[in-house]
Amino acid sequence: MTDHPAAEATPEALRFETDRGSSRPFWIAISLVAAIVLWMGSGFFLPGSEPAADTAADDPLPPSVMVLQSKAEPVTLSYRAEGQALPDRDTDVIAETAGTVIEMPFAKGDRVQRGDVLARLNSARAEAALTQAEEQRANAQREFDNAAQLFERGVATNDRLSEARAALAAAEADVASAEEAIDNLVVEAPFAGRIEGLPASEGEYVQAGATISRVVDNDPLTVAIQVPQQALSRISEGQSAEVNFITGQTREGRVSFVGAAAASETRTFLTEIEVANPGGEVPAGVSAQVTIPTGEATAHRVAPSIISLDEAGQIGLKTVEDGRVAFHPIQIVKTEIDSVWVTGLDDDVTVITVGQGFVRDGEEVRAEPQEETEQVSDAAAGVPLEIAEDKP
């Protein structure tokens, strides 16, 4: 038998040895979790101290506004309107008969009195017509006298007498017409005034009806204005009025006419104010502002910038009452250049002058008197006091 080689040695089983450092992160994590759990649970067993009272948050203060004490005062109410100054009389003087102008004593711009001769026309033709008419009248008179004598004798009939009488009447009418034509050759001023125009000139032949001169009487002046229907009840004849002309003159006037029918286009009523104008210092045709006192009222004078609107769009003022905002509807009764007069408030009120646009009705506020605020001039109307003080 053949000897077999010795069996090979059996290999050793694989063996792993544990690394001591590989388990260290695990235990660290376990320790951290335990520490966190103990820290979170400590609040149940060891309650902390109450927070200090001074660390509590303070309640916000109410907004600040500036206020001003306002007291109602009596004010004269008035109606104002723009108008135009019109002359008392303005007319064209015309020639009532045809003829050649032979004389014009006055020039444009001269003042004349009633009855002054403005122009004379050539009288040759008119005088010839008058002579003819007088001759015809004399002839008609003789015919009538003869007819009357014959009628008394019973020779002439009543018809012939009537015809003679009619012819005499016609002749007398012709004479009167010729005499009137002679009178019409002299053109006179119908009233006292100023000559504003002379369309005719000496040597010119004019027809009957042609304009010889224009005469204007502007003493007194009549200032015409248009009054809306809602203000008509405040205006009546005889009221006094102040009239400021655009030329700088101021005159006292009187309401002389108030229309009873409105213009269909504007629904306004024509109203006239008579103003004395001695010497014609104020020219006719210039613009004028009329102020008519209409009564008195007790109102507050405030700046237009402090007027507010409520949620319904009604105008009013905000005041401070017992530390809170109060909105009061108002009515504007008079306006001036830098202020308005309003009613609807109590006689004494505390009006918000700055900050009214940032507070509401019923809201609590801190009121700062306007006269005690140093930066009133820097605070814009309607801006809260805090915002105004932050301005650079």
mmCIF file of C-alpha atoms in Angstrom:
data_model
loop_
_atom_site.group_PDB
_atom_site.id
_atom_site.type_symbol
_atom_site.label_atom_id
_atom_site.label_comp_id
_atom_site.label_asym_id
_atom_site.label_seq_id
_atom_site.Cartn_x
_atom_site.Cartn_y
_atom_site.Cartn_z
ATOM 1 C CA MET A 1 0.000 0.000 0.000
ATOM 2 C CA THR A 2 1.093 3.340 -0.776
ATOM 3 C CA ASP A 3 1.442 5.693 2.086
ATOM 4 C CA HIS A 4 -0.847 8.753 1.689
ATOM 5 C CA PRO A 5 0.580 12.100 2.538
ATOM 6 C CA ALA A 6 -0.344 13.554 5.862
ATOM 7 C CA ALA A 7 -3.634 15.328 5.886
ATOM 8 C CA GLU A 8 -3.309 19.078 5.564
ATOM 9 C CA ALA A 9 -3.798 21.155 8.725
ATOM 10 C CA THR A 10 -7.400 22.499 9.199
ATOM 11 C CA PRO A 11 -7.458 26.380 8.962
ATOM 12 C CA GLU A 12 -8.435 28.362 12.070
ATOM 13 C CA ALA A 13 -11.933 30.014 12.297
ATOM 14 C CA LEU A 14 -12.095 33.839 11.702
ATOM 15 C CA ARG A 15 -12.188 35.866 14.872
ATOM 16 C CA PHE A 16 -13.024 39.628 15.398
ATOM 17 C CA GLU A 17 -11.881 41.548 18.337
ATOM 18 C CA THR A 18 -13.983 44.493 19.577
ATOM 19 C CA ASP A 19 -12.408 47.989 19.293
ATOM 20 C CA ARG A 20 -12.835 49.854 22.491
ATOM 21 C CA GLY A 21 -13.095 53.241 20.799
ATOM 22 C CA SER A 22 -15.907 52.256 18.405
ATOM 23 C CA SER A 23 -18.615 52.329 21.131
ATOM 24 C CA ARG A 24 -17.622 55.721 22.563
ATOM 25 C CA PRO A 25 -19.971 57.937 20.361
ATOM 26 C CA PHE A 26 -22.923 55.797 21.360
ATOM 27 C CA TRP A 27 -22.377 56.383 25.024
ATOM 28 C CA ILE A 28 -21.801 60.072 24.480
ATOM 29 C CA ALA A 29 -25.145 60.392 22.662
ATOM 30 C CA ILE A 30 -26.881 58.468 25.438
ATOM 31 C CA SER A 31 -25.375 60.818 28.004
ATOM 32 C CA LEU A 32 -26.491 63.924 26.115
ATOM 33 C CA VAL A 33 -30.052 62.683 25.760
ATOM 34 C CA ALA A 34 -30.171 61.872 29.461
ATOM 35 C CA ALA A 35 -28.845 65.314 30.348
ATOM 36 C CA ILE A 36 -31.450 67.027 28.173
ATOM 37 C CA VAL A 37 -34.277 64.969 29.645
ATOM 38 C CA LEU A 38 -33.129 65.749 33.178
ATOM 39 C CA TRP A 39 -32.864 69.524 32.322
ATOM 40 C CA MET A 40 -36.329 69.621 30.794
ATOM 41 C CA GLY A 41 -37.854 67.743 33.678
ATOM 42 C CA SER A 42 -36.221 69.890 36.291
ATOM 43 C CA GLY A 43 -38.899 72.566 35.763
ATOM 44 C CA PHE A 44 -41.549 70.317 37.292
ATOM 45 C CA PHE A 45 -39.505 69.612 40.416
ATOM 46 C CA LEU A 46 -37.590 72.903 40.731
ATOM 47 C CA PRO A 47 -39.909 75.729 39.540
ATOM 48 C CA GLY A 48 -38.052 78.923 38.526
ATOM 49 C CA SER A 49 -38.548 82.331 40.131
ATOM 50 C CA GLU A 50 -41.211 84.737 38.843
ATOM 51 C CA PRO A 51 -39.972 87.260 36.209
ATOM 52 C CA ALA A 52 -39.123 90.650 37.559
ATOM 53 C CA ALA A 53 -41.917 93.177 37.417
ATOM 54 C CA ASP A 54 -39.751 95.663 35.513
ATOM 55 C CA THR A 55 -39.263 93.206 32.655
ATOM 56 C CA ALA A 56 -42.988 93.168 31.758
ATOM 57 C CA ALA A 57 -43.858 94.996 28.518
ATOM 58 C CA ASP A 58 -45.324 98.457 29.002
ATOM 59 C CA ASP A 59 -48.775 99.238 27.526
ATOM 60 C CA PRO A 60 -48.579 101.613 24.469
ATOM 61 C CA LEU A 61 -49.501 105.226 25.165
ATOM 62 C CA PRO A 62 -52.450 106.875 23.348
ATOM 63 C CA PRO A 63 -51.502 109.004 20.328
ATOM 64 C CA SER A 64 -50.709 112.653 20.893
ATOM 65 C CA VAL A 65 -52.603 115.485 19.245
ATOM 66 C CA MET A 66 -52.341 119.246 19.487
ATOM 67 C CA VAL A 67 -55.448 121.124 20.571
ATOM 68 C CA LEU A 68 -56.629 124.694 20.802
ATOM 69 C CA GLN A 69 -59.387 126.205 22.914
ATOM 70 C CA SER A 70 -62.010 127.860 20.723
ATOM 71 C CA LYS A 71 -64.792 130.164 21.865
ATOM 72 C CA ALA A 72 -67.782 131.084 19.684
ATOM 73 C CA GLU A 73 -68.041 134.730 18.615
ATOM 74 C CA PRO A 74 -70.743 136.785 16.910
ATOM 75 C CA VAL A 75 -70.089 137.180 13.188
ATOM 76 C CA THR A 76 -71.898 139.125 10.487
ATOM 77 C CA LEU A 77 -73.136 136.880 7.705
ATOM 78 C CA SER A 78 -73.043 138.152 4.149
ATOM 79 C CA TYR A 79 -73.679 137.150 0.576
ATOM 80 C CA ARG A 80 -70.943 137.789 -1.984
ATOM 81 C CA ALA A 81 -71.172 137.806 -5.750
ATOM 82 C CA GLU A 82 -69.317 139.079 -8.779
ATOM 83 C CA GLY A 83 -71.101 141.606 -10.984
ATOM 84 C CA GLN A 84 -70.672 144.293 -13.588
ATOM 85 C CA ALA A 85 -71.197 148.029 -13.317
ATOM 86 C CA LEU A 86 -73.762 149.317 -15.791
ATOM 87 C CA PRO A 87 -74.617 152.971 -16.534
ATOM 88 C CA ASP A 88 -77.919 154.315 -15.352
ATOM 89 C CA ARG A 89 -78.756 155.397 -18.911
ATOM 90 C CA ASP A 90 -77.010 154.741 -22.194
ATOM 91 C CA THR A 91 -78.687 155.809 -25.419
ATOM 92 C CA ASP A 92 -78.018 156.691 -29.033
ATOM 93 C CA VAL A 93 -79.344 160.129 -30.007
ATOM 94 C CA ILE A 94 -80.751 159.945 -33.540
ATOM 95 C CA ALA A 95 -81.792 162.483 -36.140
ATOM 96 C CA GLU A 96 -85.553 162.552 -36.543
ATOM 97 C CA THR A 97 -85.372 164.256 -39.937
ATOM 98 C CA ALA A 98 -82.990 164.235 -42.900
ATOM 99 C CA GLY A 99 -80.554 167.073 -43.509
ATOM 100 C CA THR A 100 -76.976 168.263 -43.612
ATOM 101 C CA VAL A 101 -75.142 168.734 -40.306
ATOM 102 C CA ILE A 102 -74.051 172.339 -40.065
ATOM 103 C CA GLU A 103 -72.992 172.522 -36.395
ATOM 104 C CA MET A 104 -71.806 170.177 -33.612
ATOM 105 C CA PRO A 105 -70.891 172.234 -30.512
ATOM 106 C CA PHE A 106 -69.533 169.342 -28.372
ATOM 107 C CA ALA A 107 -66.708 166.848 -28.811
ATOM 108 C CA LYS A 108 -66.370 163.259 -27.670
ATOM 109 C CA GLY A 109 -65.819 163.036 -23.918
ATOM 110 C CA ASP A 110 -67.576 166.312 -23.090
ATOM 111 C CA ARG A 111 -70.231 166.376 -20.409
ATOM 112 C CA VAL A 112 -73.621 167.764 -21.383
ATOM 113 C CA GLN A 113 -76.803 168.723 -19.613
ATOM 114 C CA ARG A 114 -80.320 167.889 -20.624
ATOM 115 C CA GLY A 115 -81.427 170.126 -23.513
ATOM 116 C CA ASP A 116 -77.930 171.013 -24.709
ATOM 117 C CA VAL A 117 -77.694 171.191 -28.517
ATOM 118 C CA LEU A 118 -75.683 168.287 -29.860
ATOM 119 C CA ALA A 119 -76.131 169.094 -33.582
ATOM 120 C CA ARG A 120 -77.938 171.441 -35.971
ATOM 121 C CA LEU A 121 -79.090 170.473 -39.455
ATOM 122 C CA ASN A 122 -79.550 172.673 -42.538
ATOM 123 C CA SER A 123 -83.030 174.236 -42.354
ATOM 124 C CA ALA A 124 -83.451 175.560 -45.931
ATOM 125 C CA ARG A 125 -85.580 172.688 -47.184
ATOM 126 C CA ALA A 126 -87.635 172.518 -43.995
ATOM 127 C CA GLU A 127 -88.291 176.237 -44.043
ATOM 128 C CA ALA A 128 -89.450 176.043 -47.661
ATOM 129 C CA ALA A 129 -91.769 173.197 -46.753
ATOM 130 C CA LEU A 130 -93.154 175.251 -43.872
ATOM 131 C CA THR A 131 -93.796 178.243 -46.153
ATOM 132 C CA GLN A 132 -95.669 176.048 -48.624
ATOM 133 C CA ALA A 133 -97.733 174.474 -45.887
ATOM 134 C CA GLU A 134 -98.657 177.875 -44.481
ATOM 135 C CA GLU A 135 -99.807 179.089 -47.951
ATOM 136 C CA GLN A 136 -101.959 175.996 -48.407
ATOM 137 C CA ARG A 137 -103.471 176.539 -45.003
ATOM 138 C CA ALA A 138 -104.325 180.139 -45.883
ATOM 139 C CA ASN A 139 -105.984 179.012 -49.112
ATOM 140 C CA ALA A 140 -107.925 176.309 -47.296
ATOM 141 C CA GLN A 141 -109.028 178.878 -44.741
ATOM 142 C CA ARG A 142 -110.467 181.154 -47.460
ATOM 143 C CA GLU A 143 -112.291 178.260 -49.090
ATOM 144 C CA PHE A 144 -113.820 177.318 -45.776
ATOM 145 C CA ASP A 145 -114.892 180.895 -45.026
ATOM 146 C CA ASN A 146 -116.602 181.206 -48.441
ATOM 147 C CA ALA A 147 -118.348 177.871 -48.033
ATOM 148 C CA ALA A 148 -119.587 178.891 -44.611
ATOM 149 C CA GLN A 149 -121.031 182.208 -45.881
ATOM 150 C CA LEU A 150 -122.754 180.519 -48.817
ATOM 151 C CA PHE A 151 -124.168 177.879 -46.515
ATOM 152 C CA GLU A 152 -125.618 180.588 -44.264
ATOM 153 C CA ARG A 153 -127.300 182.182 -47.302
ATOM 154 C CA GLY A 154 -128.651 178.806 -48.340
ATOM 155 C CA VAL A 155 -126.711 178.726 -51.584
ATOM 156 C CA ALA A 156 -124.055 176.101 -50.650
ATOM 157 C CA THR A 157 -124.828 172.603 -49.455
ATOM 158 C CA ASN A 158 -123.713 170.984 -46.249
ATOM 159 C CA ASP A 159 -121.432 168.623 -48.195
ATOM 160 C CA ARG A 160 -119.459 171.516 -49.632
ATOM 161 C CA LEU A 161 -119.025 173.004 -46.182
ATOM 162 C CA SER A 162 -117.774 169.660 -44.867
ATOM 163 C CA GLU A 163 -115.249 169.319 -47.692
ATOM 164 C CA ALA A 164 -113.912 172.819 -47.028
ATOM 165 C CA ARG A 165 -113.602 172.051 -43.332
ATOM 166 C CA ALA A 166 -111.658 168.807 -44.076
ATOM 167 C CA ALA A 167 -109.304 170.629 -46.470
ATOM 168 C CA LEU A 168 -108.584 173.245 -43.815
ATOM 169 C CA ALA A 169 -107.831 170.557 -41.218
ATOM 170 C CA ALA A 170 -105.418 168.830 -43.604
ATOM 171 C CA ALA A 171 -103.623 172.110 -44.309
ATOM 172 C CA GLU A 172 -103.262 172.813 -40.609
ATOM 173 C CA ALA A 173 -101.797 169.322 -40.121
ATOM 174 C CA ASP A 174 -99.235 170.012 -42.861
ATOM 175 C CA VAL A 175 -98.196 173.222 -41.144
ATOM 176 C CA ALA A 176 -97.784 171.420 -37.798
ATOM 177 C CA SER A 177 -95.675 168.737 -39.477
ATOM 178 C CA ALA A 178 -93.464 171.335 -41.161
ATOM 179 C CA GLU A 179 -92.971 173.157 -37.863
ATOM 180 C CA GLU A 180 -92.021 169.900 -36.153
ATOM 181 C CA ALA A 181 -89.522 169.205 -38.921
ATOM 182 C CA ILE A 182 -87.977 172.606 -38.215
ATOM 183 C CA ASP A 183 -87.714 171.738 -34.520
ATOM 184 C CA ASN A 184 -86.163 168.348 -35.339
ATOM 185 C CA LEU A 185 -83.323 170.072 -37.129
ATOM 186 C CA VAL A 186 -81.932 170.811 -33.678
ATOM 187 C CA VAL A 187 -80.734 167.592 -31.934
ATOM 188 C CA GLU A 188 -80.680 167.972 -28.127
ATOM 189 C CA ALA A 189 -79.308 165.856 -25.290
ATOM 190 C CA PRO A 190 -82.137 163.793 -23.718
ATOM 191 C CA PHE A 191 -80.476 163.758 -20.271
ATOM 192 C CA ALA A 192 -77.305 164.860 -18.508
ATOM 193 C CA GLY A 193 -74.315 162.663 -19.205
ATOM 194 C CA ARG A 194 -71.089 162.211 -21.100
ATOM 195 C CA ILE A 195 -70.678 162.018 -24.865
ATOM 196 C CA GLU A 196 -69.211 158.592 -25.617
ATOM 197 C CA GLY A 197 -69.469 158.726 -29.392
ATOM 198 C CA LEU A 198 -70.106 161.046 -32.345
ATOM 199 C CA PRO A 199 -70.780 158.944 -35.454
ATOM 200 C CA ALA A 200 -71.830 162.047 -37.442
ATOM 201 C CA SER A 201 -69.679 165.001 -38.342
ATOM 202 C CA GLU A 202 -70.175 168.542 -39.637
ATOM 203 C CA GLY A 203 -70.981 168.757 -43.334
ATOM 204 C CA GLU A 204 -72.342 165.212 -43.456
ATOM 205 C CA TYR A 205 -75.811 164.544 -44.828
ATOM 206 C CA VAL A 206 -77.781 162.276 -42.517
ATOM 207 C CA GLN A 207 -81.016 160.429 -43.038
ATOM 208 C CA ALA A 208 -83.877 160.358 -40.579
ATOM 209 C CA GLY A 209 -83.012 157.724 -37.945
ATOM 210 C CA ALA A 210 -79.223 158.100 -38.282
ATOM 211 C CA THR A 211 -77.199 158.198 -35.026
ATOM 212 C CA ILE A 212 -75.853 161.630 -34.195
ATOM 213 C CA SER A 213 -74.313 160.977 -30.770
ATOM 214 C CA ARG A 214 -74.130 158.468 -27.923
ATOM 215 C CA VAL A 215 -74.748 159.829 -24.428
ATOM 216 C CA VAL A 216 -74.007 157.822 -21.256
ATOM 217 C CA ASP A 217 -75.146 158.670 -17.732
ATOM 218 C CA ASN A 218 -73.209 156.679 -15.106
ATOM 219 C CA ASP A 219 -74.417 158.503 -12.011
ATOM 220 C CA PRO A 220 -75.716 156.453 -10.378
ATOM 221 C CA LEU A 221 -74.182 153.165 -11.480
ATOM 222 C CA THR A 222 -76.176 149.956 -11.486
ATOM 223 C CA VAL A 223 -74.236 146.826 -10.500
ATOM 224 C CA ALA A 224 -75.979 143.717 -11.806
ATOM 225 C CA ILE A 225 -75.402 140.331 -10.121
ATOM 226 C CA GLN A 226 -76.996 136.896 -10.389
ATOM 227 C CA VAL A 227 -78.343 135.381 -7.147
ATOM 228 C CA PRO A 228 -78.858 131.583 -6.942
ATOM 229 C CA GLN A 229 -82.255 130.348 -5.873
ATOM 230 C CA GLN A 230 -81.033 128.972 -2.527
ATOM 231 C CA ALA A 231 -79.802 132.444 -1.481
ATOM 232 C CA LEU A 232 -82.739 134.468 -2.802
ATOM 233 C CA SER A 233 -84.584 134.472 0.536
ATOM 234 C CA ARG A 234 -81.646 136.346 2.116
ATOM 235 C CA ILE A 235 -81.777 139.244 -0.351
ATOM 236 C CA SER A 236 -84.444 141.965 -0.436
ATOM 237 C CA GLU A 237 -84.839 145.444 -1.872
ATOM 238 C CA GLY A 238 -83.497 148.232 0.319
ATOM 239 C CA GLN A 239 -80.641 146.232 1.851
ATOM 240 C CA SER A 240 -77.287 147.978 2.088
ATOM 241 C CA ALA A 241 -74.347 146.621 0.117
ATOM 242 C CA GLU A 242 -70.631 147.205 -0.198
ATOM 243 C CA VAL A 243 -69.262 147.302 -3.736
ATOM 244 C CA ASN A 244 -65.549 146.877 -4.469
ATOM 245 C CA PHE A 245 -64.703 147.774 -8.052
ATOM 246 C CA ILE A 246 -61.792 146.220 -9.872
ATOM 247 C CA THR A 247 -60.380 149.723 -10.351
ATOM 248 C CA GLY A 248 -59.791 149.964 -6.585
ATOM 249 C CA GLN A 249 -62.702 152.192 -5.576
ATOM 250 C CA THR A 250 -65.133 151.113 -2.876
ATOM 251 C CA ARG A 251 -68.682 152.442 -2.700
ATOM 252 C CA GLU A 252 -71.719 151.917 -0.512
ATOM 253 C CA GLY A 253 -74.823 150.885 -2.418
ATOM 254 C CA ARG A 254 -78.413 149.787 -2.006
ATOM 255 C CA VAL A 255 -80.296 146.817 -3.441
ATOM 256 C CA SER A 256 -82.712 148.478 -5.858
ATOM 257 C CA PHE A 257 -84.154 145.451 -7.660
ATOM 258 C CA VAL A 258 -84.586 141.723 -7.060
ATOM 259 C CA GLY A 259 -85.902 139.661 -9.934
ATOM 260 C CA ALA A 260 -89.073 137.627 -9.524
ATOM 261 C CA ALA A 261 -88.373 135.146 -12.336
ATOM 262 C CA ALA A 262 -85.280 132.964 -12.662
ATOM 263 C CA ALA A 263 -83.263 132.724 -15.845
ATOM 264 C CA SER A 264 -84.131 129.439 -17.520
ATOM 265 C CA GLU A 265 -80.486 128.658 -18.359
ATOM 266 C CA THR A 266 -78.912 129.257 -14.928
ATOM 267 C CA ARG A 267 -81.836 129.289 -12.466
ATOM 268 C CA THR A 268 -80.495 132.534 -11.023
ATOM 269 C CA PHE A 269 -82.264 135.809 -10.313
ATOM 270 C CA LEU A 270 -81.140 139.191 -11.594
ATOM 271 C CA THR A 271 -80.405 141.573 -8.725
ATOM 272 C CA GLU A 272 -79.310 145.194 -9.090
ATOM 273 C CA ILE A 273 -77.427 147.416 -6.646
ATOM 274 C CA GLU A 274 -77.567 151.168 -7.107
ATOM 275 C CA VAL A 275 -74.307 152.971 -6.343
ATOM 276 C CA ALA A 276 -73.836 156.741 -6.272
ATOM 277 C CA ASN A 277 -71.085 157.854 -8.651
ATOM 278 C CA PRO A 278 -70.736 161.639 -8.492
ATOM 279 C CA GLY A 279 -68.562 162.995 -11.244
ATOM 280 C CA GLY A 280 -68.467 159.632 -12.967
ATOM 281 C CA GLU A 281 -65.266 158.604 -11.157
ATOM 282 C CA VAL A 282 -66.025 154.906 -11.603
ATOM 283 C CA PRO A 283 -66.361 153.980 -15.278
ATOM 284 C CA ALA A 284 -69.267 151.894 -16.438
ATOM 285 C CA GLY A 285 -68.629 148.328 -17.556
ATOM 286 C CA VAL A 286 -65.972 147.386 -14.980
ATOM 287 C CA SER A 287 -66.200 144.277 -12.800
ATOM 288 C CA ALA A 288 -67.192 144.566 -9.159
ATOM 289 C CA GLN A 289 -67.545 142.370 -6.081
ATOM 290 C CA VAL A 290 -70.726 142.909 -4.092
ATOM 291 C CA THR A 291 -71.036 142.076 -0.386
ATOM 292 C CA ILE A 292 -74.558 142.182 1.080
ATOM 293 C CA PRO A 293 -74.904 141.733 4.885
ATOM 294 C CA THR A 294 -77.690 139.216 5.533
ATOM 295 C CA GLY A 295 -77.675 138.740 9.317
ATOM 296 C CA GLU A 296 -75.610 137.609 12.306
ATOM 297 C CA ALA A 297 -74.686 134.254 13.837
ATOM 298 C CA THR A 298 -72.555 132.852 16.656
ATOM 299 C CA ALA A 299 -69.755 130.805 15.133
ATOM 300 C CA HIS A 300 -66.190 129.568 15.609
ATOM 301 C CA ARG A 301 -63.318 130.875 13.506
ATOM 302 C CA VAL A 302 -61.032 127.990 12.494
ATOM 303 C CA ALA A 303 -58.379 127.199 9.890
ATOM 304 C CA PRO A 304 -59.681 125.320 6.823
ATOM 305 C CA SER A 305 -56.904 122.719 7.206
ATOM 306 C CA ILE A 306 -58.379 121.232 10.401
ATOM 307 C CA ILE A 307 -61.751 120.397 8.850
ATOM 308 C CA SER A 308 -62.249 116.624 8.545
ATOM 309 C CA LEU A 309 -64.643 114.176 6.896
ATOM 310 C CA ASP A 310 -66.422 111.328 8.623
ATOM 311 C CA GLU A 311 -67.023 107.922 7.072
ATOM 312 C CA ALA A 312 -70.247 109.211 5.472
ATOM 313 C CA GLY A 313 -68.409 112.104 3.824
ATOM 314 C CA GLN A 314 -69.878 114.775 6.108
ATOM 315 C CA ILE A 315 -67.612 117.710 6.976
ATOM 316 C CA GLY A 316 -66.924 118.416 10.618
ATOM 317 C CA LEU A 317 -64.372 119.129 13.336
ATOM 318 C CA LYS A 318 -62.739 116.739 15.794
ATOM 319 C CA THR A 319 -62.570 117.849 19.398
ATOM 320 C CA VAL A 320 -61.282 116.322 22.630
ATOM 321 C CA GLU A 321 -63.862 115.599 25.321
ATOM 322 C CA ASP A 322 -62.813 113.791 28.503
ATOM 323 C CA GLY A 323 -59.647 112.550 26.828
ATOM 324 C CA ARG A 324 -61.402 111.071 23.810
ATOM 325 C CA VAL A 325 -62.006 112.238 20.252
ATOM 326 C CA ALA A 326 -65.474 113.547 19.355
ATOM 327 C CA PHE A 327 -66.556 114.333 15.783
ATOM 328 C CA HIS A 328 -69.024 117.200 15.312
ATOM 329 C CA PRO A 329 -70.723 117.937 11.971
ATOM 330 C CA ILE A 330 -70.427 121.617 11.071
ATOM 331 C CA GLN A 331 -71.811 124.151 8.637
ATOM 332 C CA ILE A 332 -69.631 126.832 7.051
ATOM 333 C CA VAL A 333 -71.412 130.183 7.304
ATOM 334 C CA LYS A 334 -68.628 132.540 6.201
ATOM 335 C CA THR A 335 -65.268 132.256 4.484
ATOM 336 C CA GLU A 336 -62.235 134.517 4.675
ATOM 337 C CA ILE A 337 -58.783 134.438 3.106
ATOM 338 C CA ASP A 338 -57.138 132.308 5.823
ATOM 339 C CA SER A 339 -60.047 131.035 7.909
ATOM 340 C CA VAL A 340 -63.679 129.960 7.931
ATOM 341 C CA TRP A 341 -66.546 130.542 10.364
ATOM 342 C CA VAL A 342 -68.477 127.412 11.324
ATOM 343 C CA THR A 343 -71.518 126.525 13.411
ATOM 344 C CA GLY A 344 -72.589 123.220 14.950
ATOM 345 C CA LEU A 345 -70.234 123.294 17.960
ATOM 346 C CA ASP A 346 -70.722 124.208 21.605
ATOM 347 C CA ASP A 347 -69.749 127.713 22.666
ATOM 348 C CA ASP A 348 -66.464 126.450 24.202
ATOM 349 C CA VAL A 349 -64.673 123.473 22.645
ATOM 350 C CA THR A 350 -61.203 121.970 22.508
ATOM 351 C CA VAL A 351 -60.457 121.602 18.816
ATOM 352 C CA ILE A 352 -57.786 119.239 17.492
ATOM 353 C CA THR A 353 -55.458 121.289 15.308
ATOM 354 C CA VAL A 354 -52.710 118.737 14.508
ATOM 355 C CA GLY A 355 -53.196 114.991 14.260
ATOM 356 C CA GLN A 356 -56.926 114.946 13.520
ATOM 357 C CA GLY A 357 -56.336 112.891 10.400
ATOM 358 C CA PHE A 358 -54.846 109.985 12.386
ATOM 359 C CA VAL A 359 -57.436 109.552 15.143
ATOM 360 C CA ARG A 360 -61.042 108.402 15.080
ATOM 361 C CA ASP A 361 -64.219 109.311 16.865
ATOM 362 C CA GLY A 362 -64.182 107.829 20.380
ATOM 363 C CA GLU A 363 -60.443 107.078 20.403
ATOM 364 C CA GLU A 364 -58.419 107.955 23.510
ATOM 365 C CA VAL A 365 -55.749 110.594 22.901
ATOM 366 C CA ARG A 366 -53.193 112.717 24.720
ATOM 367 C CA ALA A 367 -53.978 116.390 24.196
ATOM 368 C CA GLU A 368 -51.098 118.853 23.963
ATOM 369 C CA PRO A 369 -52.035 122.574 24.032
ATOM 370 C CA GLN A 370 -50.874 124.256 20.850
ATOM 371 C CA GLU A 371 -49.453 127.325 22.535
ATOM 372 C CA GLU A 372 -47.151 125.172 24.702
ATOM 373 C CA THR A 373 -45.680 123.122 21.846
ATOM 374 C CA GLU A 374 -42.278 124.262 20.696
ATOM 375 C CA GLN A 375 -42.431 122.891 17.201
ATOM 376 C CA VAL A 376 -45.915 123.937 16.167
ATOM 377 C CA SER A 377 -44.561 125.687 13.110
ATOM 378 C CA ASP A 378 -42.872 122.473 11.957
ATOM 379 C CA ALA A 379 -45.912 120.258 12.426
ATOM 380 C CA ALA A 380 -48.002 119.927 9.308
ATOM 381 C CA ALA A 381 -51.771 120.061 9.676
ATOM 382 C CA GLY A 382 -53.184 116.553 10.090
ATOM 383 C CA VAL A 383 -49.821 114.959 11.138
ATOM 384 C CA PRO A 384 -49.563 113.351 14.628
ATOM 385 C CA LEU A 385 -47.378 115.075 17.168
ATOM 386 C CA GLU A 386 -44.898 112.165 17.248
ATOM 387 C CA ILE A 387 -44.402 112.365 13.482
ATOM 388 C CA ALA A 388 -44.020 116.133 13.565
ATOM 389 C CA GLU A 389 -41.348 115.934 16.270
ATOM 390 C CA ASP A 390 -39.353 113.416 14.240
ATOM 391 C CA LYS A 391 -38.949 115.810 11.344
ATOM 392 C CA PRO A 392 -35.299 116.956 10.898
#
